[in-house]
mmCIF file of C-alpha atoms in Angstrom:
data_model
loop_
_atom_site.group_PDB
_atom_site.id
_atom_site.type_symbol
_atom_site.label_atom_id
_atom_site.label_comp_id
_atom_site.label_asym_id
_atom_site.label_seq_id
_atom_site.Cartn_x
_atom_site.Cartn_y
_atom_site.Cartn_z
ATOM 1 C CA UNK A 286 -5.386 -25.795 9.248
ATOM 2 C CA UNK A 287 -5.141 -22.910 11.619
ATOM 3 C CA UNK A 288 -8.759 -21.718 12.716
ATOM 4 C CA UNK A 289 -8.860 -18.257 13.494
ATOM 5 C CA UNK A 290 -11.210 -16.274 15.830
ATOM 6 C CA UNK A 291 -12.302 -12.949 16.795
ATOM 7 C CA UNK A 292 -13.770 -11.142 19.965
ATOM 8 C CA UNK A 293 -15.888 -9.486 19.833
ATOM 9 C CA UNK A 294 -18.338 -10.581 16.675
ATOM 10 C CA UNK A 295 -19.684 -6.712 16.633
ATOM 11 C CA UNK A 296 -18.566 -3.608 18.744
ATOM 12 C CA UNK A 297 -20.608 -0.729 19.023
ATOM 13 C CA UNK A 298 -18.692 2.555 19.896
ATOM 14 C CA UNK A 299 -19.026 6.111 19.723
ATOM 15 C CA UNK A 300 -16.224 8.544 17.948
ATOM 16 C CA UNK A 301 -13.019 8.967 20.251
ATOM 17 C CA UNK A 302 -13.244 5.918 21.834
ATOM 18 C CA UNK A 303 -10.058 3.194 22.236
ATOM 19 C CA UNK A 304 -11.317 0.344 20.791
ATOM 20 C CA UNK A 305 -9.798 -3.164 20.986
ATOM 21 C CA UNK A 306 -10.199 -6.563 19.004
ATOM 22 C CA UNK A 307 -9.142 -9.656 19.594
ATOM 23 C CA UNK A 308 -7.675 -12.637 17.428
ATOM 24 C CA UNK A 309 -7.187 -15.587 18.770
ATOM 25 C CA UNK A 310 -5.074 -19.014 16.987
ATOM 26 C CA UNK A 311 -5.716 -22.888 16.854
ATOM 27 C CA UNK A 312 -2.204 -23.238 16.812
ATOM 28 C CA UNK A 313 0.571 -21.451 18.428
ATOM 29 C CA UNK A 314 2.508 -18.904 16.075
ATOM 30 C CA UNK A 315 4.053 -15.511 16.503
ATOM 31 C CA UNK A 316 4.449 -12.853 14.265
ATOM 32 C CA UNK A 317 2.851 -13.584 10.837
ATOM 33 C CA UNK A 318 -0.102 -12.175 11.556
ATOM 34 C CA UNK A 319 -2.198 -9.211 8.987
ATOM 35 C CA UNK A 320 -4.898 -6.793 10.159
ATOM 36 C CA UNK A 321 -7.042 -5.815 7.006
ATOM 37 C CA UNK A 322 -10.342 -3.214 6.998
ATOM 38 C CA UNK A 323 -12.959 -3.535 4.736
ATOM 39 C CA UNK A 324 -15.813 -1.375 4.151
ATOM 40 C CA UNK A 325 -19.380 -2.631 2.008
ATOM 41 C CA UNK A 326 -18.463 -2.972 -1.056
ATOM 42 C CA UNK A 327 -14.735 -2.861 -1.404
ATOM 43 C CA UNK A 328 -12.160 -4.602 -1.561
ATOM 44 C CA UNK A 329 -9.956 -5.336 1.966
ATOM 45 C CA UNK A 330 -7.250 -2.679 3.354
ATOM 46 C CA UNK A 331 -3.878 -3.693 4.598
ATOM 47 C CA UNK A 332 -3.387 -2.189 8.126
ATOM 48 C CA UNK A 333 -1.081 -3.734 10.073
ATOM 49 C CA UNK A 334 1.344 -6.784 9.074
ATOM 50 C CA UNK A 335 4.018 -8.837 11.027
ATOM 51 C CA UNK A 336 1.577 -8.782 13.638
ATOM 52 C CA UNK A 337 2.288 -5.012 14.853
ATOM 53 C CA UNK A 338 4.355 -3.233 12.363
ATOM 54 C CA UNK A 339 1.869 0.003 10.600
ATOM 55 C CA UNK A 340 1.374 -0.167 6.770
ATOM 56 C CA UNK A 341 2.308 2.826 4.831
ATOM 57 C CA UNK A 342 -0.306 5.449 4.839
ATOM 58 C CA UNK A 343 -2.319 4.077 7.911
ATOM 59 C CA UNK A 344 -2.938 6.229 10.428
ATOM 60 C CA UNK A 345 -0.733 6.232 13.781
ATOM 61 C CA UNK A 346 -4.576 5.753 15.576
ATOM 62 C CA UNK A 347 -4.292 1.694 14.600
ATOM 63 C CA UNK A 348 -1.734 -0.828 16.541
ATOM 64 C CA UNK A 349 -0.879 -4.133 16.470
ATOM 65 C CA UNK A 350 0.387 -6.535 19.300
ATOM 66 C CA UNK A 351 0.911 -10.085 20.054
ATOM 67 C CA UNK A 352 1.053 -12.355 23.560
ATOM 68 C CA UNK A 353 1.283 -15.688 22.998
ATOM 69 C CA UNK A 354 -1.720 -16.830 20.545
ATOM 70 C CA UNK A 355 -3.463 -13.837 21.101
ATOM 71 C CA UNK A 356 -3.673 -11.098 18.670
ATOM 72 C CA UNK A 357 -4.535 -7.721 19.222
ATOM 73 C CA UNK A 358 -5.680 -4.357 16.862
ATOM 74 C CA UNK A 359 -6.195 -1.455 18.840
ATOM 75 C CA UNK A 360 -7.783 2.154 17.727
ATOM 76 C CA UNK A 361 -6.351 4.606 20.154
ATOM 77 C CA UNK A 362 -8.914 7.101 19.163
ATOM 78 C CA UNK A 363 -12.081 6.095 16.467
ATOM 79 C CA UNK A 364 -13.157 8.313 13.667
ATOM 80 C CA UNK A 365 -15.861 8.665 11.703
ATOM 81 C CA UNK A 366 -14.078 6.369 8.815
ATOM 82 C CA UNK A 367 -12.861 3.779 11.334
ATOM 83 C CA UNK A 368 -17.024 1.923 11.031
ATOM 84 C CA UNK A 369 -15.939 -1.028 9.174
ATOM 85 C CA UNK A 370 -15.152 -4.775 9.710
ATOM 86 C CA UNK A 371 -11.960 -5.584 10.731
ATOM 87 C CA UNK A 372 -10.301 -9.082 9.787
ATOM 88 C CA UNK A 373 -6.603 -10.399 11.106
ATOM 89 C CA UNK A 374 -5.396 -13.407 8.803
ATOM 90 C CA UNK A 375 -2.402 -16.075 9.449
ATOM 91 C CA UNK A 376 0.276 -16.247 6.863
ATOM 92 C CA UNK A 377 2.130 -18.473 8.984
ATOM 93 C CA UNK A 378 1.331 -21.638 7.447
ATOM 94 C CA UNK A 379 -0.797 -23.012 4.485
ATOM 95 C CA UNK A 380 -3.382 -22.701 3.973
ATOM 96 C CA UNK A 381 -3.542 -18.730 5.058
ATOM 97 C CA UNK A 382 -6.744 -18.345 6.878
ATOM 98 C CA UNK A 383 -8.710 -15.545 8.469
ATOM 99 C CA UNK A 384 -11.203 -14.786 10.909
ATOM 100 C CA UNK A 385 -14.582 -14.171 10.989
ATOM 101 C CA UNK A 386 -14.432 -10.480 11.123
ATOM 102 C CA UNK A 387 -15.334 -7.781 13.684
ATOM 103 C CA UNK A 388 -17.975 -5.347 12.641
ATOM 104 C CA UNK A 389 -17.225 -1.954 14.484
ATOM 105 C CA UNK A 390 -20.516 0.174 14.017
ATOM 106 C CA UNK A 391 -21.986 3.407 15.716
ATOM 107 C CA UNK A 392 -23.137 3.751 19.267
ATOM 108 C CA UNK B 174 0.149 4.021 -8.394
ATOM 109 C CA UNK B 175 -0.375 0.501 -7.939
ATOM 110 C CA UNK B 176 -3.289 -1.243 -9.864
ATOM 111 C CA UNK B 177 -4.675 -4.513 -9.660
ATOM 112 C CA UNK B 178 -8.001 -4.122 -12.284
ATOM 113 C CA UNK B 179 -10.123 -7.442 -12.465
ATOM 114 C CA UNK B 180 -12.294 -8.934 -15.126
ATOM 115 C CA UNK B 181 -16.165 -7.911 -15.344
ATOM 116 C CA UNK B 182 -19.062 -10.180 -13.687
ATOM 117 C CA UNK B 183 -20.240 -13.742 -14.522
ATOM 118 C CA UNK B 184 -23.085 -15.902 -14.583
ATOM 119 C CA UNK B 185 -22.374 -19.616 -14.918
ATOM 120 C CA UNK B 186 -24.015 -22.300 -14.618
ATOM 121 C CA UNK B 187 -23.460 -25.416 -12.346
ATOM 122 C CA UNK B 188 -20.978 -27.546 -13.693
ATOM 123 C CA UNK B 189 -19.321 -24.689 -15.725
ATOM 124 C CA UNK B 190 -15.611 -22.771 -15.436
ATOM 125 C CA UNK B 191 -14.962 -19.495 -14.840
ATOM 126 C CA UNK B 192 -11.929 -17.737 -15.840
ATOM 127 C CA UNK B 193 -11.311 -14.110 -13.913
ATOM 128 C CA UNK B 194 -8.440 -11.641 -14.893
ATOM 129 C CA UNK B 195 -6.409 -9.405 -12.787
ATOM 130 C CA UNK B 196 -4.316 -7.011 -15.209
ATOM 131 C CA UNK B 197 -1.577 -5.151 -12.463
ATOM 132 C CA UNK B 198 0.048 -1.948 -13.833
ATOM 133 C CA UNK B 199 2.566 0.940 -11.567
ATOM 134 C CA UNK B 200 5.163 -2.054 -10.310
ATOM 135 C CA UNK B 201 7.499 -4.701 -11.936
ATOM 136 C CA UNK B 202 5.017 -7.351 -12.431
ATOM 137 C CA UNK B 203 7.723 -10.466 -11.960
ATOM 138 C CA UNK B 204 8.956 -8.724 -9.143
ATOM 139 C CA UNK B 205 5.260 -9.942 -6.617
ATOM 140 C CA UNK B 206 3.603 -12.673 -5.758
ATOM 141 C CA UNK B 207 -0.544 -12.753 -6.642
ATOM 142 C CA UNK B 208 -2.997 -14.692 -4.640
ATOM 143 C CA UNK B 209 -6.662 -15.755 -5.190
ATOM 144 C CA UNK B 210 -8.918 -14.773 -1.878
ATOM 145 C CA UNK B 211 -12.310 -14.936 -2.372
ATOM 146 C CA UNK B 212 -15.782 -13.659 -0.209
ATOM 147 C CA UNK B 213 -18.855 -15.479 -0.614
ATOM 148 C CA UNK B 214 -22.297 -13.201 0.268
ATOM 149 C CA UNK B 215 -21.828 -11.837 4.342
ATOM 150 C CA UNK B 216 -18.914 -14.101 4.959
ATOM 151 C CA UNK B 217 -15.681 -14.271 5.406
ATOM 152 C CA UNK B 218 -12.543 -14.194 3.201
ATOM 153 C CA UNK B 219 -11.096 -17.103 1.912
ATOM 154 C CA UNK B 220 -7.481 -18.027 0.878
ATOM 155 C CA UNK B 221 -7.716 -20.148 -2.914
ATOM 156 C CA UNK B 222 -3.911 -19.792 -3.987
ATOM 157 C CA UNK B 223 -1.287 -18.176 -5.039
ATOM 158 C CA UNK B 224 1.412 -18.011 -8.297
ATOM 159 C CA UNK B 225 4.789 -16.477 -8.203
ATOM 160 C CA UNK B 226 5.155 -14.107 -11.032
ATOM 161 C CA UNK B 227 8.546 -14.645 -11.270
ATOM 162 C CA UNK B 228 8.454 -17.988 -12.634
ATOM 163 C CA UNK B 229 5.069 -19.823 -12.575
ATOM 164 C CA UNK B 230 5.057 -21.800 -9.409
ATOM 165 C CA UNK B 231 1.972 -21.713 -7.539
ATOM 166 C CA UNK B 232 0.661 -23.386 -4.647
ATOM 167 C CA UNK B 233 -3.317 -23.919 -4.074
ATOM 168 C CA UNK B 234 -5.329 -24.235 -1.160
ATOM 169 C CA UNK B 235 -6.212 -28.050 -0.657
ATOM 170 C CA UNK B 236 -10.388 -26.973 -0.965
ATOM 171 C CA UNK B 237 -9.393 -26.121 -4.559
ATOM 172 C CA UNK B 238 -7.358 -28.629 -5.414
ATOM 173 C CA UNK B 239 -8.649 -30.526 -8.694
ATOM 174 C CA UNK B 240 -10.273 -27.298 -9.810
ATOM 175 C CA UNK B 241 -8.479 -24.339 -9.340
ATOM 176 C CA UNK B 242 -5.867 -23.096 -11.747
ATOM 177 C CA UNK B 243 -4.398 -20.271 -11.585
ATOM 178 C CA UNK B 244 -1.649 -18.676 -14.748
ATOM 179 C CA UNK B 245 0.036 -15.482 -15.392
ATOM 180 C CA UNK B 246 1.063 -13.899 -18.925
ATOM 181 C CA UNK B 247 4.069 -11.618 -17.606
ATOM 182 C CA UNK B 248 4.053 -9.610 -21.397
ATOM 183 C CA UNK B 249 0.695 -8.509 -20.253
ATOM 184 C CA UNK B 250 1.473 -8.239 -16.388
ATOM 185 C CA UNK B 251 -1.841 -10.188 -15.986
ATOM 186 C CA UNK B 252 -2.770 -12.932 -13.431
ATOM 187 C CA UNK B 253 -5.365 -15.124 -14.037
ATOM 188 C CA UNK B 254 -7.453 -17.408 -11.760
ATOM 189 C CA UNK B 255 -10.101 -20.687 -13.834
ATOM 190 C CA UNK B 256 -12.113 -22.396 -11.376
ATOM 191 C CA UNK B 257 -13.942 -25.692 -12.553
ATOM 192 C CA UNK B 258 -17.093 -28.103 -11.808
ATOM 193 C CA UNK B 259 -18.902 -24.194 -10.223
ATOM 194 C CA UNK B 260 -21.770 -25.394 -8.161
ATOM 195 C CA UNK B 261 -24.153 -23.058 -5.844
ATOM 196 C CA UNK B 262 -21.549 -22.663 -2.791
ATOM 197 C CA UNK B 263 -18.988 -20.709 -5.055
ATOM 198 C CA UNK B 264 -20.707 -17.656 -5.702
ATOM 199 C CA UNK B 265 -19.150 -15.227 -3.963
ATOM 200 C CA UNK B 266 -16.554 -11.884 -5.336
ATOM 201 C CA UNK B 267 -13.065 -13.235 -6.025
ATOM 202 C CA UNK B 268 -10.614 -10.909 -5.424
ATOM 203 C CA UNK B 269 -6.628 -10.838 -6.178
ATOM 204 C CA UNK B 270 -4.174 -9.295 -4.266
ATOM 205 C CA UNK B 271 -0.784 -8.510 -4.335
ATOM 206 C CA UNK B 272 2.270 -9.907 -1.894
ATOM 207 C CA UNK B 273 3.979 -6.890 -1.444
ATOM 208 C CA UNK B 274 7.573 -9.137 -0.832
ATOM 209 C CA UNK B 275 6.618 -12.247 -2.838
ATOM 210 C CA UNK B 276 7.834 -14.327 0.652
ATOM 211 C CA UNK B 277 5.879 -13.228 2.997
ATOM 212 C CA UNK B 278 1.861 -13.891 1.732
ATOM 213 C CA UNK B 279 -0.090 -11.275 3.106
ATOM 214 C CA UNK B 280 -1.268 -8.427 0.820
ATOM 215 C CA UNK B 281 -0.833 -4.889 0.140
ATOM 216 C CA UNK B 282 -2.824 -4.399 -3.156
ATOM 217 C CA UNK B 283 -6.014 -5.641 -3.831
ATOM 218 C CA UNK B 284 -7.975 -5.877 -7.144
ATOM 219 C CA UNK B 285 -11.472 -4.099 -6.956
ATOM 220 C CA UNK B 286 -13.277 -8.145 -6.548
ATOM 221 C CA UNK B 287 -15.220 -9.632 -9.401
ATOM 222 C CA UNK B 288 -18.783 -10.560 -8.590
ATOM 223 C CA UNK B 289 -19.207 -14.558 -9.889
ATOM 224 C CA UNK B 290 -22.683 -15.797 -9.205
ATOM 225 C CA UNK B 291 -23.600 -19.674 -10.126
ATOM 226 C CA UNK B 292 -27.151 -20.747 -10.845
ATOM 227 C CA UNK B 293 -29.065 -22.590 -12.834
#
């Protein structure tokens, strides 16, 4: 199985700033790579698929990119409904697997 | 729009099944994939499986294997998702989600989770 991992665990950050997380791979892959959101209570959002391509509807403000087995979601500029925790996920091989999540709170 | 609207909330006890719905409406049913991901209490989400619409194959996650079935009824546009022998460690929300190609397995629709809680 590929074991996914995220950097940092929790970010704390303050409205307008660039924030950055990291995904990391057991195994070297490119591409299939999903960024989902997910507030308390609800049910995950789609972001960002094919590592770095926007999902309808999402905001310009989120990015994807990929160098090697590194992952990357960027906010260019957070807002007040960007406090959630952000998982990436590997559809690259069975079984599809995610990481641990990256809580993004308030500063 | 796209809906994916889930069964209600179970207790079960060890040992027992659980059977959770996932009725889809706004899109050609047969036309997506749906997979089982489910979220036990402050964790992680958790691939179970998946089931082409189209015609009934499916593929589960190894974990599962043994007790996870998973069916559709295409007249009803409704997946559904049994898991067997329940114990303590599977209480989490189960969600289902949409595969917004049916080839690609990530997901672009989600069903609003359905809370399954296992104790005695």
């Amino acid at each position: 199985d590929i074991q996914m991992t995220q950097s940092p665990s929790t970010l704390s950050a303050s409205v307008g700033d660039r924030v950055t997380i990291t995904c990391r791979a057991s195994q070297s892959f490119s591409t299939w790579l999903a960024w989902y959101q997910q507030k308390p209570g609800k049910a995950p959002k789609l972001l960002i698929y094919k590592a770095s391509s926007l999902e309808s509807g999402v905001p310009s403000r989120f990015s994807g990119s990929e160098s090697g087995t590194e992952f990357t979601l960027t906010i260019s500029s957070l807002q007040p409904d960007d406090f959630a925790t952000y998982y990436c996920q590997q559809y690259n091989s069975y079984p599809f697997t995610f990481g641990p999540g990256t809580k993004v709170d308030i500063k | 729009q796209v809906q994916l609207v889930q069964s209600g909330a179970e207790v079960k006890q060890p040992g027992a099944s659980v059977r959770v719905s996932c009725k889809t409406s706004g899109y050609t049913f047969s036309n997506f994939a749906v997979h089982w991901v489910r979220q036990a209490p402050g964790q992680s989400l958790e691939w179970m499986g998946w089931i082409s619409t189209a015609n009934g194959n499916k593929r589960y996650s190894e974990k599962f294997q043994g007790r996870i079935t998973i069916t559709r009824d295409t007249s009803a546009s409704t997946a559904y998702m049994e898991l067997s022998s329940l114990r303590s460690e599977d209480t989490a929300m189960y969600y289902c989600a949409r595969d917004p190609t049916s080839a690609d397995n990530y997901f672009d629709s989600w069903g609003q989770g359905t809370l399954v809680t296992v104790s005695s």
